[in-house]
Amino acid sequence: MAHANDALIEGVAGAIGAVIALTSTYPLLTVSTLRALEHKDDGSGQKQLQGRLRLLPGPIQDVIEFTRQHSWRALFAGLRPAVVATATSQGVYHTVYSMLRQMAVAHQLAAMRQQAHAKQQQLAPFDGGKSVGISVGASMLVASVAGMVNVMLTNPIW
């Protein structure tokens, strides 16, 4: 049961991390999306802010200009459904990845025990698989399957 709890904890942690990343970058996503949809071209090129604000990077200038035209709240329009979808998707991915990785580690340890038994050697004490590495190929397979399961389960949310 501890392994299932570990997978659930890792799933929740992945979802929380994804929500933090989404929320912190959402204003830039909003502005870049709206700027890409704008069709007006006054021939003057990009707008420049006055004073020291013009020294800021372009995307930050865009956020400031957007909030002057609309509001700070407008930067986060549509955030709630994006958070639900992202948290669900990342939670599912990290949970499934953790469970599959635990299975791969258990399979690898069983093979190592069988090999050690055949050679009449003693294995080091087992720590639950946290420090046991899996091959690059196994890791890619685990991540790919976790990604497929994630898309199949969460695609209707998006």
PDB file of C-alpha atoms in Angstrom:
ATOM      1  CA  MET A   1       0.000   0.000   0.000  1.00  0.00           C
ATOM      2  CA  ALA A   2       2.938   2.328   0.584  1.00  0.00           C
ATOM      3  CA  HIS A   3       3.762   2.205  -3.126  1.00  0.00           C
ATOM      4  CA  ALA A   4       0.254   3.367  -4.090  1.00  0.00           C
ATOM      5  CA  ASN A   5       0.505   6.176  -1.545  1.00  0.00           C
ATOM      6  CA  ASP A   6       3.877   7.212  -2.984  1.00  0.00           C
ATOM      7  CA  ALA A   7       2.388   7.325  -6.477  1.00  0.00           C
ATOM      8  CA  LEU A   8      -0.557   9.400  -5.263  1.00  0.00           C
ATOM      9  CA  ILE A   9       1.748  11.804  -3.409  1.00  0.00           C
ATOM     10  CA  GLU A  10       3.897  12.206  -6.536  1.00  0.00           C
ATOM     11  CA  GLY A  11       0.761  12.753  -8.620  1.00  0.00           C
ATOM     12  CA  VAL A  12      -0.488  15.493  -6.297  1.00  0.00           C
ATOM     13  CA  ALA A  13       2.958  17.103  -6.215  1.00  0.00           C
ATOM     14  CA  GLY A  14       3.109  17.068 -10.019  1.00  0.00           C
ATOM     15  CA  ALA A  15      -0.336  18.641 -10.242  1.00  0.00           C
ATOM     16  CA  ILE A  16       0.568  21.363  -7.736  1.00  0.00           C
ATOM     17  CA  GLY A  17       3.803  22.161  -9.571  1.00  0.00           C
ATOM     18  CA  ALA A  18       1.971  22.369 -12.890  1.00  0.00           C
ATOM     19  CA  VAL A  19      -0.689  24.683 -11.445  1.00  0.00           C
ATOM     20  CA  ILE A  20       1.975  26.985  -9.988  1.00  0.00           C
ATOM     21  CA  ALA A  21       3.796  27.097 -13.342  1.00  0.00           C
ATOM     22  CA  LEU A  22       0.562  27.698 -15.259  1.00  0.00           C
ATOM     23  CA  THR A  23      -0.648  30.441 -12.941  1.00  0.00           C
ATOM     24  CA  SER A  24       2.671  32.268 -12.968  1.00  0.00           C
ATOM     25  CA  THR A  25       2.955  32.255 -16.759  1.00  0.00           C
ATOM     26  CA  TYR A  26      -0.733  32.651 -17.631  1.00  0.00           C
ATOM     27  CA  PRO A  27      -0.607  36.450 -18.054  1.00  0.00           C
ATOM     28  CA  LEU A  28       2.118  36.094 -20.700  1.00  0.00           C
ATOM     29  CA  LEU A  29       0.110  33.375 -22.425  1.00  0.00           C
ATOM     30  CA  THR A  30      -2.985  35.592 -22.425  1.00  0.00           C
ATOM     31  CA  VAL A  31      -1.168  38.603 -23.825  1.00  0.00           C
ATOM     32  CA  SER A  32       0.749  36.648 -26.467  1.00  0.00           C
ATOM     33  CA  THR A  33      -2.446  34.917 -27.602  1.00  0.00           C
ATOM     34  CA  LEU A  34      -4.366  38.183 -27.852  1.00  0.00           C
ATOM     35  CA  ARG A  35      -1.463  39.955 -29.566  1.00  0.00           C
ATOM     36  CA  ALA A  36      -1.269  37.153 -32.114  1.00  0.00           C
ATOM     37  CA  LEU A  37      -4.966  37.639 -32.871  1.00  0.00           C
ATOM     38  CA  GLU A  38      -4.704  41.409 -33.322  1.00  0.00           C
ATOM     39  CA  HIS A  39      -4.946  42.494 -36.933  1.00  0.00           C
ATOM     40  CA  LYS A  40      -4.426  46.227 -36.645  1.00  0.00           C
ATOM     41  CA  ASP A  41      -1.209  47.569 -38.083  1.00  0.00           C
ATOM     42  CA  ASP A  42      -0.682  51.298 -37.774  1.00  0.00           C
ATOM     43  CA  GLY A  43       2.719  51.123 -39.462  1.00  0.00           C
ATOM     44  CA  SER A  44       4.556  52.366 -36.388  1.00  0.00           C
ATOM     45  CA  GLY A  45       5.774  48.951 -35.290  1.00  0.00           C
ATOM     46  CA  GLN A  46       5.718  47.891 -31.666  1.00  0.00           C
ATOM     47  CA  LYS A  47       4.435  50.257 -29.032  1.00  0.00           C
ATOM     48  CA  GLN A  48       7.062  51.447 -26.611  1.00  0.00           C
ATOM     49  CA  LEU A  49       6.350  52.450 -23.052  1.00  0.00           C
ATOM     50  CA  GLN A  50       7.722  55.706 -21.740  1.00  0.00           C
ATOM     51  CA  GLY A  51      10.471  56.276 -19.172  1.00  0.00           C
ATOM     52  CA  ARG A  52      12.237  53.434 -17.447  1.00  0.00           C
ATOM     53  CA  LEU A  53       9.488  50.997 -18.374  1.00  0.00           C
ATOM     54  CA  ARG A  54      10.811  50.912 -21.944  1.00  0.00           C
ATOM     55  CA  LEU A  55      13.925  49.163 -20.602  1.00  0.00           C
ATOM     56  CA  LEU A  56      11.859  46.121 -19.646  1.00  0.00           C
ATOM     57  CA  PRO A  57      11.756  43.084 -21.940  1.00  0.00           C
ATOM     58  CA  GLY A  58       9.114  43.219 -24.681  1.00  0.00           C
ATOM     59  CA  PRO A  59       6.750  40.613 -23.185  1.00  0.00           C
ATOM     60  CA  ILE A  60       6.684  42.501 -19.865  1.00  0.00           C
ATOM     61  CA  GLN A  61       5.956  45.721 -21.751  1.00  0.00           C
ATOM     62  CA  ASP A  62       3.096  43.902 -23.478  1.00  0.00           C
ATOM     63  CA  VAL A  63       1.654  42.801 -20.125  1.00  0.00           C
ATOM     64  CA  ILE A  64       1.833  46.370 -18.782  1.00  0.00           C
ATOM     65  CA  GLU A  65       0.239  47.782 -21.931  1.00  0.00           C
ATOM     66  CA  PHE A  66      -2.471  45.115 -21.855  1.00  0.00           C
ATOM     67  CA  THR A  67      -3.341  45.900 -18.230  1.00  0.00           C
ATOM     68  CA  ARG A  68      -3.551  49.595 -19.055  1.00  0.00           C
ATOM     69  CA  GLN A  69      -6.025  48.856 -21.850  1.00  0.00           C
ATOM     70  CA  HIS A  70      -8.035  46.161 -20.051  1.00  0.00           C
ATOM     71  CA  SER A  71      -7.311  45.225 -16.417  1.00  0.00           C
ATOM     72  CA  TRP A  72      -5.217  42.915 -14.281  1.00  0.00           C
ATOM     73  CA  ARG A  73      -8.189  40.560 -13.983  1.00  0.00           C
ATOM     74  CA  ALA A  74      -8.329  40.253 -17.773  1.00  0.00           C
ATOM     75  CA  LEU A  75      -4.848  38.720 -17.702  1.00  0.00           C
ATOM     76  CA  PHE A  76      -6.312  35.723 -15.878  1.00  0.00           C
ATOM     77  CA  ALA A  77      -9.486  35.279 -17.947  1.00  0.00           C
ATOM     78  CA  GLY A  78      -9.985  31.559 -18.557  1.00  0.00           C
ATOM     79  CA  LEU A  79      -7.527  30.503 -15.863  1.00  0.00           C
ATOM     80  CA  ARG A  80      -9.998  28.379 -13.873  1.00  0.00           C
ATOM     81  CA  PRO A  81     -10.704  25.777 -16.601  1.00  0.00           C
ATOM     82  CA  ALA A  82      -7.022  25.756 -17.560  1.00  0.00           C
ATOM     83  CA  VAL A  83      -6.078  24.997 -13.939  1.00  0.00           C
ATOM     84  CA  VAL A  84      -8.618  22.168 -13.733  1.00  0.00           C
ATOM     85  CA  ALA A  85      -7.386  20.626 -16.971  1.00  0.00           C
ATOM     86  CA  THR A  86      -3.695  21.065 -16.131  1.00  0.00           C
ATOM     87  CA  ALA A  87      -3.992  19.774 -12.563  1.00  0.00           C
ATOM     88  CA  THR A  88      -5.967  16.737 -13.703  1.00  0.00           C
ATOM     89  CA  SER A  89      -3.663  15.973 -16.593  1.00  0.00           C
ATOM     90  CA  GLN A  90      -0.428  16.379 -14.643  1.00  0.00           C
ATOM     91  CA  GLY A  91      -1.832  14.536 -11.619  1.00  0.00           C
ATOM     92  CA  VAL A  92      -2.781  11.576 -13.793  1.00  0.00           C
ATOM     93  CA  TYR A  93       0.558  11.602 -15.619  1.00  0.00           C
ATOM     94  CA  HIS A  94       2.723  11.709 -12.496  1.00  0.00           C
ATOM     95  CA  THR A  95       0.632   9.112 -10.671  1.00  0.00           C
ATOM     96  CA  VAL A  96       0.702   6.673 -13.593  1.00  0.00           C
ATOM     97  CA  TYR A  97       4.403   7.341 -14.205  1.00  0.00           C
ATOM     98  CA  SER A  98       5.222   6.639 -10.561  1.00  0.00           C
ATOM     99  CA  MET A  99       3.192   3.418 -10.525  1.00  0.00           C
ATOM    100  CA  LEU A 100       4.741   2.165 -13.770  1.00  0.00           C
ATOM    101  CA  ARG A 101       8.230   3.083 -12.606  1.00  0.00           C
ATOM    102  CA  GLN A 102       7.656   1.151  -9.370  1.00  0.00           C
ATOM    103  CA  MET A 103       6.619  -1.853 -11.451  1.00  0.00           C
ATOM    104  CA  ALA A 104       9.749  -1.531 -13.625  1.00  0.00           C
ATOM    105  CA  VAL A 105      11.937  -1.291 -10.522  1.00  0.00           C
ATOM    106  CA  ALA A 106      10.254  -4.368  -8.989  1.00  0.00           C
ATOM    107  CA  HIS A 107      10.825  -6.292 -12.224  1.00  0.00           C
ATOM    108  CA  GLN A 108      14.472  -5.231 -12.318  1.00  0.00           C
ATOM    109  CA  LEU A 109      14.991  -6.158  -8.653  1.00  0.00           C
ATOM    110  CA  ALA A 110      13.404  -9.580  -9.192  1.00  0.00           C
ATOM    111  CA  ALA A 111      15.805 -10.184 -12.076  1.00  0.00           C
ATOM    112  CA  MET A 112      18.745  -9.043  -9.928  1.00  0.00           C
ATOM    113  CA  ARG A 113      17.671 -11.349  -7.075  1.00  0.00           C
ATOM    114  CA  GLN A 114      17.336 -14.254  -9.454  1.00  0.00           C
ATOM    115  CA  GLN A 115      20.792 -13.521 -10.869  1.00  0.00           C
ATOM    116  CA  ALA A 116      22.320 -13.189  -7.393  1.00  0.00           C
ATOM    117  CA  HIS A 117      20.643 -16.402  -6.249  1.00  0.00           C
ATOM    118  CA  ALA A 118      22.052 -18.216  -9.261  1.00  0.00           C
ATOM    119  CA  LYS A 119      25.548 -16.936  -8.349  1.00  0.00           C
ATOM    120  CA  GLN A 120      24.905 -17.577  -4.640  1.00  0.00           C
ATOM    121  CA  GLN A 121      25.479 -13.912  -3.733  1.00  0.00           C
ATOM    122  CA  GLN A 122      23.705 -11.726  -1.207  1.00  0.00           C
ATOM    123  CA  LEU A 123      21.942  -8.542  -2.378  1.00  0.00           C
ATOM    124  CA  ALA A 124      22.150  -5.314  -0.421  1.00  0.00           C
ATOM    125  CA  PRO A 125      19.094  -4.519   1.717  1.00  0.00           C
ATOM    126  CA  PHE A 126      16.136  -3.242  -0.307  1.00  0.00           C
ATOM    127  CA  ASP A 127      15.141   0.398   0.250  1.00  0.00           C
ATOM    128  CA  GLY A 128      11.792   0.287  -1.510  1.00  0.00           C
ATOM    129  CA  GLY A 129      13.212   1.052  -4.929  1.00  0.00           C
ATOM    130  CA  LYS A 130      13.712   4.790  -4.476  1.00  0.00           C
ATOM    131  CA  SER A 131      17.413   4.623  -5.289  1.00  0.00           C
ATOM    132  CA  VAL A 132      17.188   1.877  -7.893  1.00  0.00           C
ATOM    133  CA  GLY A 133      17.684   3.200 -11.385  1.00  0.00           C
ATOM    134  CA  ILE A 134      16.068   1.813 -14.497  1.00  0.00           C
ATOM    135  CA  SER A 135      17.563   1.838 -17.956  1.00  0.00           C
ATOM    136  CA  VAL A 136      17.046   4.720 -20.355  1.00  0.00           C
ATOM    137  CA  GLY A 137      14.915   2.491 -22.572  1.00  0.00           C
ATOM    138  CA  ALA A 138      12.747   1.406 -19.637  1.00  0.00           C
ATOM    139  CA  SER A 139      12.419   5.004 -18.497  1.00  0.00           C
ATOM    140  CA  MET A 140      11.343   6.118 -21.983  1.00  0.00           C
ATOM    141  CA  LEU A 141       8.822   3.268 -22.167  1.00  0.00           C
ATOM    142  CA  VAL A 142       7.394   4.138 -18.742  1.00  0.00           C
ATOM    143  CA  ALA A 143       7.120   7.840 -19.650  1.00  0.00           C
ATOM    144  CA  SER A 144       5.545   7.047 -23.024  1.00  0.00           C
ATOM    145  CA  VAL A 145       2.917   4.737 -21.564  1.00  0.00           C
ATOM    146  CA  ALA A 146       2.171   7.231 -18.784  1.00  0.00           C
ATOM    147  CA  GLY A 147       1.740   9.936 -21.426  1.00  0.00           C
ATOM    148  CA  MET A 148      -0.598   7.751 -23.482  1.00  0.00           C
ATOM    149  CA  VAL A 149      -2.728   6.892 -20.450  1.00  0.00           C
ATOM    150  CA  ASN A 150      -2.795  10.566 -19.481  1.00  0.00           C
ATOM    151  CA  VAL A 151      -4.022  11.668 -22.928  1.00  0.00           C
ATOM    152  CA  MET A 152      -6.636   8.917 -23.120  1.00  0.00           C
ATOM    153  CA  LEU A 153      -8.037   9.756 -19.683  1.00  0.00           C
ATOM    154  CA  THR A 154      -7.839  13.543 -19.750  1.00  0.00           C
ATOM    155  CA  ASN A 155      -8.386  14.443 -23.409  1.00  0.00           C
ATOM    156  CA  PRO A 156     -12.119  15.122 -22.876  1.00  0.00           C
ATOM    157  CA  ILE A 157     -11.224  17.802 -20.311  1.00  0.00           C
ATOM    158  CA  TRP A 158      -9.145  19.753 -22.798  1.00  0.00           C
TER     159      TRP A 158
END
